[in-house]
């Protein structure tokens, strides 16, 4: 190591320290720098470098829990594979057909398996109006928050039979805005209860609900004759009723609870 000094004429001089690698009195700069570097890495307080396998640094946030996988059609169908009937009779899928469809129930939901007819009622639009649907009605049993009828084209909703001696949906925690999961093949769509239909027929949903499931939504020629499962979660409600995003969020949560429940 070299230290500064003062010569007779006032200029800076150097005092020889330890000899260089070559054994002479001239210092080896590279060796001196390396020695200093080595000292810096072996003395004093070193800051630890975190690794993936080691513990998280003090004060760091814990990892967020993994998001559950979405509920699948298979999950829901497995949950409703049996039927404890809550209706006092059965419903027809269409006028003139035999009554074969019971309404089933659990502690959390009521459900039925039927066809899907297209309900194009409510506020008229490009696809749902008096010209496209011979049975068109400009009203729905339940209205949106501003008092207007629902839009079948925009809002996925399901239709429940009008109350009768066979079954009264109101006695089972179902009302306008209740959340429903509708299953067709490998698809699940979340909707609300938005309208009522004939007291003896079951299996109907809005234009938007059919479209979301890949079912032809045309009110004249669309729908499907079978293979649709309707699950309505008891004591649930979307407010405002027309909030499609809220229906999807609540639907996914309620479906997960339903699938994971024990009863």
PDB file of C-alpha atoms in Angstrom:
ATOM      1  CA  UNK A   1       0.000   0.000   0.000  1.00  0.00           C
ATOM      2  CA  UNK A   2       1.293   3.501  -0.824  1.00  0.00           C
ATOM      3  CA  UNK A   3       0.848   6.539   1.452  1.00  0.00           C
ATOM      4  CA  UNK A   4       1.346  10.161   0.406  1.00  0.00           C
ATOM      5  CA  UNK A   5       4.245  12.186   1.867  1.00  0.00           C
ATOM      6  CA  UNK A   6       6.004  15.541   1.235  1.00  0.00           C
ATOM      7  CA  UNK A   7       9.376  15.856  -0.465  1.00  0.00           C
ATOM      8  CA  UNK A   8      12.048  18.519   0.250  1.00  0.00           C
ATOM      9  CA  UNK A   9      10.698  20.741  -2.534  1.00  0.00           C
ATOM     10  CA  UNK A  10       7.086  20.431  -1.279  1.00  0.00           C
ATOM     11  CA  UNK A  11       6.033  17.984  -3.968  1.00  0.00           C
ATOM     12  CA  UNK A  12       4.171  14.833  -3.163  1.00  0.00           C
ATOM     13  CA  UNK A  13       6.244  11.686  -2.784  1.00  0.00           C
ATOM     14  CA  UNK A  14       5.345   8.099  -2.036  1.00  0.00           C
ATOM     15  CA  UNK A  15       6.615   5.852   0.733  1.00  0.00           C
ATOM     16  CA  UNK A  16       7.121   2.248  -0.287  1.00  0.00           C
ATOM     17  CA  UNK A  17       4.929  -0.216   1.523  1.00  0.00           C
ATOM     18  CA  UNK A  18       4.746  -3.980   0.870  1.00  0.00           C
ATOM     19  CA  UNK A  19       6.590  -5.111  -2.281  1.00  0.00           C
ATOM     20  CA  UNK A  20       4.596  -5.981  -5.398  1.00  0.00           C
ATOM     21  CA  UNK A  21       4.084  -9.408  -6.833  1.00  0.00           C
ATOM     22  CA  UNK A  22       7.327  -9.129  -8.697  1.00  0.00           C
ATOM     23  CA  UNK A  23       9.334  -8.740  -5.458  1.00  0.00           C
ATOM     24  CA  UNK A  24      10.539  -5.168  -6.235  1.00  0.00           C
ATOM     25  CA  UNK A  25       9.802  -2.093  -4.143  1.00  0.00           C
ATOM     26  CA  UNK A  26       7.446  -0.800  -6.845  1.00  0.00           C
ATOM     27  CA  UNK A  27       3.810  -1.502  -5.838  1.00  0.00           C
ATOM     28  CA  UNK A  28       1.634  -3.772  -7.984  1.00  0.00           C
ATOM     29  CA  UNK A  29      -1.500  -1.684  -8.582  1.00  0.00           C
ATOM     30  CA  UNK A  30      -3.674  -4.617  -9.788  1.00  0.00           C
ATOM     31  CA  UNK A  31      -2.766  -6.694  -6.726  1.00  0.00           C
ATOM     32  CA  UNK A  32      -3.462  -3.783  -4.418  1.00  0.00           C
ATOM     33  CA  UNK A  33      -6.895  -3.147  -5.974  1.00  0.00           C
ATOM     34  CA  UNK A  34      -7.787  -6.842  -5.768  1.00  0.00           C
ATOM     35  CA  UNK A  35      -6.761  -6.934  -2.112  1.00  0.00           C
ATOM     36  CA  UNK A  36      -8.922  -3.915  -1.339  1.00  0.00           C
ATOM     37  CA  UNK A  37     -11.865  -5.459  -3.180  1.00  0.00           C
ATOM     38  CA  UNK A  38     -11.483  -8.717  -1.278  1.00  0.00           C
ATOM     39  CA  UNK A  39     -11.428  -6.856   2.015  1.00  0.00           C
ATOM     40  CA  UNK A  40     -14.657  -5.058   1.104  1.00  0.00           C
ATOM     41  CA  UNK A  41     -16.481  -8.336   0.559  1.00  0.00           C
ATOM     42  CA  UNK A  42     -15.261 -10.073   3.708  1.00  0.00           C
ATOM     43  CA  UNK A  43     -15.473  -7.309   6.321  1.00  0.00           C
ATOM     44  CA  UNK A  44     -18.211  -5.017   7.582  1.00  0.00           C
ATOM     45  CA  UNK A  45     -21.953  -5.638   7.398  1.00  0.00           C
ATOM     46  CA  UNK A  46     -23.108  -7.296   4.172  1.00  0.00           C
ATOM     47  CA  UNK A  47     -26.665  -6.904   2.835  1.00  0.00           C
ATOM     48  CA  UNK A  48     -28.172 -10.355   2.163  1.00  0.00           C
ATOM     49  CA  UNK A  49     -29.455 -11.001  -1.338  1.00  0.00           C
ATOM     50  CA  UNK A  50     -32.852 -12.724  -1.259  1.00  0.00           C
ATOM     51  CA  UNK A  51     -33.282 -15.865  -3.280  1.00  0.00           C
ATOM     52  CA  UNK A  52     -36.419 -17.626  -4.528  1.00  0.00           C
ATOM     53  CA  UNK A  53     -35.829 -20.549  -2.173  1.00  0.00           C
ATOM     54  CA  UNK A  54     -35.124 -18.504   0.948  1.00  0.00           C
ATOM     55  CA  UNK A  55     -37.532 -16.672   3.261  1.00  0.00           C
ATOM     56  CA  UNK A  56     -39.142 -13.432   2.122  1.00  0.00           C
ATOM     57  CA  UNK A  57     -37.355 -10.233   3.232  1.00  0.00           C
ATOM     58  CA  UNK A  58     -38.654  -8.741   6.454  1.00  0.00           C
ATOM     59  CA  UNK A  59     -41.679  -6.529   5.905  1.00  0.00           C
ATOM     60  CA  UNK A  60     -42.637  -7.935   2.506  1.00  0.00           C
ATOM     61  CA  UNK A  61     -46.299  -8.603   1.688  1.00  0.00           C
ATOM     62  CA  UNK A  62     -47.486 -12.248   1.796  1.00  0.00           C
ATOM     63  CA  UNK A  63     -48.435 -13.869  -1.465  1.00  0.00           C
ATOM     64  CA  UNK A  64     -52.081 -13.463  -2.489  1.00  0.00           C
ATOM     65  CA  UNK A  65     -54.174 -16.656  -2.273  1.00  0.00           C
ATOM     66  CA  UNK A  66     -54.772 -18.453  -5.531  1.00  0.00           C
ATOM     67  CA  UNK A  67     -58.032 -17.561  -7.300  1.00  0.00           C
ATOM     68  CA  UNK A  68     -60.418 -20.550  -7.385  1.00  0.00           C
ATOM     69  CA  UNK A  69     -61.034 -22.040 -10.801  1.00  0.00           C
ATOM     70  CA  UNK A  70     -64.363 -21.059 -12.376  1.00  0.00           C
ATOM     71  CA  UNK A  71     -67.263 -23.416 -11.740  1.00  0.00           C
ATOM     72  CA  UNK A  72     -67.801 -25.648 -14.773  1.00  0.00           C
ATOM     73  CA  UNK A  73     -70.938 -27.047 -16.349  1.00  0.00           C
ATOM     74  CA  UNK A  74     -69.831 -30.505 -15.206  1.00  0.00           C
ATOM     75  CA  UNK A  75     -69.484 -29.261 -11.612  1.00  0.00           C
ATOM     76  CA  UNK A  76     -73.033 -27.940 -11.554  1.00  0.00           C
ATOM     77  CA  UNK A  77     -74.582 -30.904 -13.361  1.00  0.00           C
ATOM     78  CA  UNK A  78     -72.969 -33.296 -10.912  1.00  0.00           C
ATOM     79  CA  UNK A  79     -74.434 -31.285  -8.030  1.00  0.00           C
ATOM     80  CA  UNK A  80     -77.993 -31.531  -9.440  1.00  0.00           C
ATOM     81  CA  UNK A  81     -77.828 -35.111 -10.697  1.00  0.00           C
ATOM     82  CA  UNK A  82     -80.643 -36.162  -8.370  1.00  0.00           C
ATOM     83  CA  UNK A  83     -83.996 -34.557  -7.575  1.00  0.00           C
ATOM     84  CA  UNK A  84     -85.912 -33.918  -4.392  1.00  0.00           C
ATOM     85  CA  UNK A  85     -89.139 -32.502  -5.774  1.00  0.00           C
ATOM     86  CA  UNK A  86     -90.440 -29.287  -4.208  1.00  0.00           C
ATOM     87  CA  UNK A  87     -93.323 -28.860  -6.649  1.00  0.00           C
ATOM     88  CA  UNK A  88     -96.676 -30.589  -6.071  1.00  0.00           C
ATOM     89  CA  UNK A  89     -96.842 -31.702  -9.662  1.00  0.00           C
ATOM     90  CA  UNK A  90     -95.010 -31.423 -12.961  1.00  0.00           C
ATOM     91  CA  UNK A  91     -94.797 -28.917 -15.778  1.00  0.00           C
ATOM     92  CA  UNK A  92     -95.124 -29.109 -19.540  1.00  0.00           C
ATOM     93  CA  UNK A  93     -92.225 -27.981 -21.725  1.00  0.00           C
ATOM     94  CA  UNK A  94     -94.634 -26.694 -24.372  1.00  0.00           C
ATOM     95  CA  UNK A  95     -98.359 -26.357 -24.783  1.00  0.00           C
ATOM     96  CA  UNK A  96     -99.981 -29.665 -25.680  1.00  0.00           C
ATOM     97  CA  UNK A  97     -97.093 -31.732 -24.321  1.00  0.00           C
ATOM     98  CA  UNK A  98     -97.235 -34.117 -21.362  1.00  0.00           C
ATOM     99  CA  UNK A  99     -96.270 -32.712 -17.966  1.00  0.00           C
ATOM    100  CA  UNK A 100     -92.908 -34.302 -17.184  1.00  0.00           C
ATOM    101  CA  UNK A 101     -90.733 -31.657 -15.489  1.00  0.00           C
ATOM    102  CA  UNK A 102     -90.612 -31.354 -11.682  1.00  0.00           C
ATOM    103  CA  UNK A 103     -89.059 -28.463  -9.793  1.00  0.00           C
ATOM    104  CA  UNK A 104     -86.342 -29.865  -7.538  1.00  0.00           C
ATOM    105  CA  UNK A 105     -84.754 -28.275  -4.496  1.00  0.00           C
ATOM    106  CA  UNK A 106     -81.934 -28.220  -1.971  1.00  0.00           C
ATOM    107  CA  UNK A 107     -81.298 -25.918   0.972  1.00  0.00           C
ATOM    108  CA  UNK A 108     -79.504 -23.432  -1.315  1.00  0.00           C
ATOM    109  CA  UNK A 109     -81.361 -23.601  -4.632  1.00  0.00           C
ATOM    110  CA  UNK A 110     -84.273 -24.773  -6.749  1.00  0.00           C
ATOM    111  CA  UNK A 111     -83.702 -26.235 -10.201  1.00  0.00           C
ATOM    112  CA  UNK A 112     -85.340 -27.881 -13.181  1.00  0.00           C
ATOM    113  CA  UNK A 113     -84.239 -29.521 -16.416  1.00  0.00           C
ATOM    114  CA  UNK A 114     -86.177 -28.604 -19.525  1.00  0.00           C
ATOM    115  CA  UNK A 115     -86.036 -27.055 -22.968  1.00  0.00           C
ATOM    116  CA  UNK A 116     -85.442 -23.394 -23.760  1.00  0.00           C
ATOM    117  CA  UNK A 117     -88.045 -21.255 -25.477  1.00  0.00           C
ATOM    118  CA  UNK A 118     -87.034 -17.681 -26.279  1.00  0.00           C
ATOM    119  CA  UNK A 119     -88.643 -14.889 -24.292  1.00  0.00           C
ATOM    120  CA  UNK A 120     -88.265 -11.726 -26.391  1.00  0.00           C
ATOM    121  CA  UNK A 121     -90.550  -9.591 -24.225  1.00  0.00           C
ATOM    122  CA  UNK A 122     -89.683  -6.240 -22.692  1.00  0.00           C
ATOM    123  CA  UNK A 123     -88.221  -3.131 -24.254  1.00  0.00           C
ATOM    124  CA  UNK A 124     -88.340  -3.482 -28.052  1.00  0.00           C
ATOM    125  CA  UNK A 125     -85.079  -3.590 -29.943  1.00  0.00           C
ATOM    126  CA  UNK A 126     -83.638  -4.735 -33.240  1.00  0.00           C
ATOM    127  CA  UNK A 127     -84.190  -8.443 -32.552  1.00  0.00           C
ATOM    128  CA  UNK A 128     -87.123  -8.370 -30.146  1.00  0.00           C
ATOM    129  CA  UNK A 129     -90.209  -6.490 -31.276  1.00  0.00           C
ATOM    130  CA  UNK A 130     -93.721  -7.047 -32.588  1.00  0.00           C
ATOM    131  CA  UNK A 131     -92.422  -7.696 -36.112  1.00  0.00           C
ATOM    132  CA  UNK A 132     -89.893 -10.392 -35.117  1.00  0.00           C
ATOM    133  CA  UNK A 133     -91.990 -12.129 -32.441  1.00  0.00           C
ATOM    134  CA  UNK A 134     -95.713 -12.843 -32.957  1.00  0.00           C
ATOM    135  CA  UNK A 135     -96.125 -13.267 -29.180  1.00  0.00           C
ATOM    136  CA  UNK A 136     -94.183 -10.111 -28.289  1.00  0.00           C
ATOM    137  CA  UNK A 137     -95.164  -8.174 -25.158  1.00  0.00           C
ATOM    138  CA  UNK A 138     -93.599  -4.840 -24.271  1.00  0.00           C
ATOM    139  CA  UNK A 139     -93.742  -5.608 -20.547  1.00  0.00           C
ATOM    140  CA  UNK A 140     -91.959  -8.012 -18.198  1.00  0.00           C
ATOM    141  CA  UNK A 141     -93.163  -9.189 -14.792  1.00  0.00           C
ATOM    142  CA  UNK A 142     -90.212  -7.477 -13.132  1.00  0.00           C
ATOM    143  CA  UNK A 143     -88.868  -4.042 -14.055  1.00  0.00           C
ATOM    144  CA  UNK A 144     -85.425  -2.507 -13.943  1.00  0.00           C
ATOM    145  CA  UNK A 145     -84.456   0.243 -11.471  1.00  0.00           C
ATOM    146  CA  UNK A 146     -85.901   3.103 -13.554  1.00  0.00           C
ATOM    147  CA  UNK A 147     -89.293   1.412 -13.821  1.00  0.00           C
ATOM    148  CA  UNK A 148     -88.918   0.374 -17.454  1.00  0.00           C
ATOM    149  CA  UNK A 149     -89.356  -3.180 -18.689  1.00  0.00           C
ATOM    150  CA  UNK A 150     -86.252  -5.342 -19.020  1.00  0.00           C
ATOM    151  CA  UNK A 151     -84.405  -5.706 -22.318  1.00  0.00           C
ATOM    152  CA  UNK A 152     -84.404  -9.324 -23.482  1.00  0.00           C
ATOM    153  CA  UNK A 153     -81.690  -8.484 -26.000  1.00  0.00           C
ATOM    154  CA  UNK A 154     -79.272  -7.095 -23.393  1.00  0.00           C
ATOM    155  CA  UNK A 155     -80.020  -8.883 -20.124  1.00  0.00           C
ATOM    156  CA  UNK A 156     -79.760 -12.642 -19.578  1.00  0.00           C
ATOM    157  CA  UNK A 157     -82.823 -13.583 -17.582  1.00  0.00           C
ATOM    158  CA  UNK A 158     -84.869 -16.711 -16.926  1.00  0.00           C
ATOM    159  CA  UNK A 159     -88.642 -17.117 -16.785  1.00  0.00           C
ATOM    160  CA  UNK A 160     -90.405 -18.852 -13.881  1.00  0.00           C
ATOM    161  CA  UNK A 161     -93.969 -20.209 -14.081  1.00  0.00           C
ATOM    162  CA  UNK A 162     -96.649 -17.946 -12.639  1.00  0.00           C
ATOM    163  CA  UNK A 163     -97.623 -19.029  -9.102  1.00  0.00           C
ATOM    164  CA  UNK A 164    -100.094 -21.901  -8.985  1.00  0.00           C
ATOM    165  CA  UNK A 165    -101.108 -24.884  -6.890  1.00  0.00           C
ATOM    166  CA  UNK A 166     -98.288 -26.813  -8.559  1.00  0.00           C
ATOM    167  CA  UNK A 167     -95.531 -24.489  -7.333  1.00  0.00           C
ATOM    168  CA  UNK A 168     -95.211 -20.938  -6.066  1.00  0.00           C
ATOM    169  CA  UNK A 169     -91.687 -19.647  -6.556  1.00  0.00           C
ATOM    170  CA  UNK A 170     -92.212 -16.972  -3.876  1.00  0.00           C
ATOM    171  CA  UNK A 171     -92.448 -19.645  -1.178  1.00  0.00           C
ATOM    172  CA  UNK A 172     -88.944 -20.883  -2.023  1.00  0.00           C
ATOM    173  CA  UNK A 173     -86.846 -17.725  -1.704  1.00  0.00           C
ATOM    174  CA  UNK A 174     -87.198 -16.764  -5.384  1.00  0.00           C
ATOM    175  CA  UNK A 175     -88.193 -13.300  -6.625  1.00  0.00           C
ATOM    176  CA  UNK A 176     -87.457 -10.835  -9.392  1.00  0.00           C
ATOM    177  CA  UNK A 177     -83.683 -10.354  -9.520  1.00  0.00           C
ATOM    178  CA  UNK A 178     -82.812 -13.718  -7.959  1.00  0.00           C
ATOM    179  CA  UNK A 179     -79.563 -15.072  -9.377  1.00  0.00           C
ATOM    180  CA  UNK A 180     -79.651 -18.090 -11.680  1.00  0.00           C
ATOM    181  CA  UNK A 181     -77.071 -20.336 -13.310  1.00  0.00           C
ATOM    182  CA  UNK A 182     -78.159 -21.761 -16.663  1.00  0.00           C
ATOM    183  CA  UNK A 183     -76.258 -24.762 -18.023  1.00  0.00           C
ATOM    184  CA  UNK A 184     -76.268 -26.058 -21.577  1.00  0.00           C
ATOM    185  CA  UNK A 185     -73.743 -28.632 -22.777  1.00  0.00           C
ATOM    186  CA  UNK A 186     -70.367 -27.363 -21.558  1.00  0.00           C
ATOM    187  CA  UNK A 187     -71.426 -23.759 -21.000  1.00  0.00           C
ATOM    188  CA  UNK A 188     -72.596 -21.880 -17.909  1.00  0.00           C
ATOM    189  CA  UNK A 189     -74.326 -18.498 -18.064  1.00  0.00           C
ATOM    190  CA  UNK A 190     -75.397 -16.390 -15.092  1.00  0.00           C
ATOM    191  CA  UNK A 191     -78.722 -14.600 -15.237  1.00  0.00           C
ATOM    192  CA  UNK A 192     -81.517 -13.169 -13.103  1.00  0.00           C
ATOM    193  CA  UNK A 193     -85.162 -14.080 -12.703  1.00  0.00           C
ATOM    194  CA  UNK A 194     -86.766 -11.506 -14.999  1.00  0.00           C
ATOM    195  CA  UNK A 195     -90.218 -12.639 -16.076  1.00  0.00           C
ATOM    196  CA  UNK A 196     -93.048 -15.068 -15.407  1.00  0.00           C
ATOM    197  CA  UNK A 197     -94.718 -17.360 -17.908  1.00  0.00           C
ATOM    198  CA  UNK A 198     -97.782 -19.616 -18.151  1.00  0.00           C
ATOM    199  CA  UNK A 199     -98.689 -21.365 -14.899  1.00  0.00           C
ATOM    200  CA  UNK A 200     -98.345 -24.837 -16.420  1.00  0.00           C
ATOM    201  CA  UNK A 201     -95.234 -24.449 -18.645  1.00  0.00           C
ATOM    202  CA  UNK A 202     -91.544 -24.270 -17.733  1.00  0.00           C
ATOM    203  CA  UNK A 203     -88.318 -23.781 -19.695  1.00  0.00           C
ATOM    204  CA  UNK A 204     -87.866 -20.255 -21.052  1.00  0.00           C
ATOM    205  CA  UNK A 205     -85.167 -17.560 -21.041  1.00  0.00           C
ATOM    206  CA  UNK A 206     -84.320 -14.262 -22.685  1.00  0.00           C
ATOM    207  CA  UNK A 207     -82.719 -13.628 -26.055  1.00  0.00           C
ATOM    208  CA  UNK A 208     -79.466 -12.626 -24.315  1.00  0.00           C
ATOM    209  CA  UNK A 209     -79.444 -15.751 -22.127  1.00  0.00           C
ATOM    210  CA  UNK A 210     -79.853 -18.040 -25.142  1.00  0.00           C
ATOM    211  CA  UNK A 211     -77.144 -16.210 -27.069  1.00  0.00           C
ATOM    212  CA  UNK A 212     -74.679 -16.473 -24.172  1.00  0.00           C
ATOM    213  CA  UNK A 213     -75.102 -20.276 -24.208  1.00  0.00           C
ATOM    214  CA  UNK A 214     -74.690 -20.670 -27.964  1.00  0.00           C
ATOM    215  CA  UNK A 215     -78.409 -21.398 -28.445  1.00  0.00           C
ATOM    216  CA  UNK A 216     -80.167 -19.841 -31.426  1.00  0.00           C
ATOM    217  CA  UNK A 217     -81.955 -16.806 -29.885  1.00  0.00           C
ATOM    218  CA  UNK A 218     -84.421 -16.206 -32.722  1.00  0.00           C
ATOM    219  CA  UNK A 219     -87.886 -15.859 -31.131  1.00  0.00           C
ATOM    220  CA  UNK A 220     -89.592 -17.659 -34.040  1.00  0.00           C
ATOM    221  CA  UNK A 221     -87.238 -20.524 -34.824  1.00  0.00           C
ATOM    222  CA  UNK A 222     -84.647 -20.529 -32.030  1.00  0.00           C
ATOM    223  CA  UNK A 223     -84.355 -22.258 -28.693  1.00  0.00           C
ATOM    224  CA  UNK A 224     -83.602 -25.907 -28.043  1.00  0.00           C
ATOM    225  CA  UNK A 225     -85.973 -28.825 -27.270  1.00  0.00           C
ATOM    226  CA  UNK A 226     -84.023 -30.225 -24.315  1.00  0.00           C
ATOM    227  CA  UNK A 227     -80.778 -30.294 -22.351  1.00  0.00           C
ATOM    228  CA  UNK A 228     -81.022 -27.022 -20.405  1.00  0.00           C
ATOM    229  CA  UNK A 229     -80.634 -26.925 -16.610  1.00  0.00           C
ATOM    230  CA  UNK A 230     -81.895 -23.906 -14.673  1.00  0.00           C
ATOM    231  CA  UNK A 231     -80.571 -23.361 -11.126  1.00  0.00           C
ATOM    232  CA  UNK A 232     -81.965 -20.447  -9.089  1.00  0.00           C
ATOM    233  CA  UNK A 233     -80.195 -19.576  -5.837  1.00  0.00           C
ATOM    234  CA  UNK A 234     -82.578 -18.978  -2.949  1.00  0.00           C
ATOM    235  CA  UNK A 235     -82.700 -15.606  -1.166  1.00  0.00           C
ATOM    236  CA  UNK A 236     -80.286 -14.035  -3.666  1.00  0.00           C
ATOM    237  CA  UNK A 237     -80.873 -10.772  -5.464  1.00  0.00           C
ATOM    238  CA  UNK A 238     -79.132  -8.458  -7.922  1.00  0.00           C
ATOM    239  CA  UNK A 239     -79.742  -4.747  -7.388  1.00  0.00           C
ATOM    240  CA  UNK A 240     -80.258  -3.009  -9.681  1.00  0.00           C
ATOM    241  CA  UNK A 241     -81.904  -5.907 -11.422  1.00  0.00           C
ATOM    242  CA  UNK A 242     -80.469  -4.936 -14.831  1.00  0.00           C
ATOM    243  CA  UNK A 243     -76.820  -5.074 -13.638  1.00  0.00           C
ATOM    244  CA  UNK A 244     -75.484  -7.908 -15.777  1.00  0.00           C
ATOM    245  CA  UNK A 245     -71.960  -7.715 -14.342  1.00  0.00           C
ATOM    246  CA  UNK A 246     -73.294  -8.026 -10.779  1.00  0.00           C
ATOM    247  CA  UNK A 247     -75.310 -11.081 -11.795  1.00  0.00           C
ATOM    248  CA  UNK A 248     -72.183 -12.730 -13.160  1.00  0.00           C
ATOM    249  CA  UNK A 249     -70.113 -11.898 -10.077  1.00  0.00           C
ATOM    250  CA  UNK A 250     -72.761 -13.094  -7.623  1.00  0.00           C
ATOM    251  CA  UNK A 251     -73.550 -16.088  -9.791  1.00  0.00           C
ATOM    252  CA  UNK A 252     -69.975 -17.331  -9.814  1.00  0.00           C
ATOM    253  CA  UNK A 253     -69.719 -16.955  -6.036  1.00  0.00           C
ATOM    254  CA  UNK A 254     -73.045 -18.652  -5.334  1.00  0.00           C
ATOM    255  CA  UNK A 255     -72.309 -21.435  -7.796  1.00  0.00           C
ATOM    256  CA  UNK A 256     -68.998 -22.132  -6.062  1.00  0.00           C
ATOM    257  CA  UNK A 257     -70.730 -22.253  -2.669  1.00  0.00           C
ATOM    258  CA  UNK A 258     -73.426 -24.514  -4.102  1.00  0.00           C
ATOM    259  CA  UNK A 259     -70.951 -26.946  -5.635  1.00  0.00           C
ATOM    260  CA  UNK A 260     -68.858 -27.067  -2.462  1.00  0.00           C
ATOM    261  CA  UNK A 261     -71.813 -27.485  -0.089  1.00  0.00           C
ATOM    262  CA  UNK A 262     -72.444 -30.861   1.510  1.00  0.00           C
ATOM    263  CA  UNK A 263     -76.207 -31.261   1.346  1.00  0.00           C
TER     264      UNK A 263
END
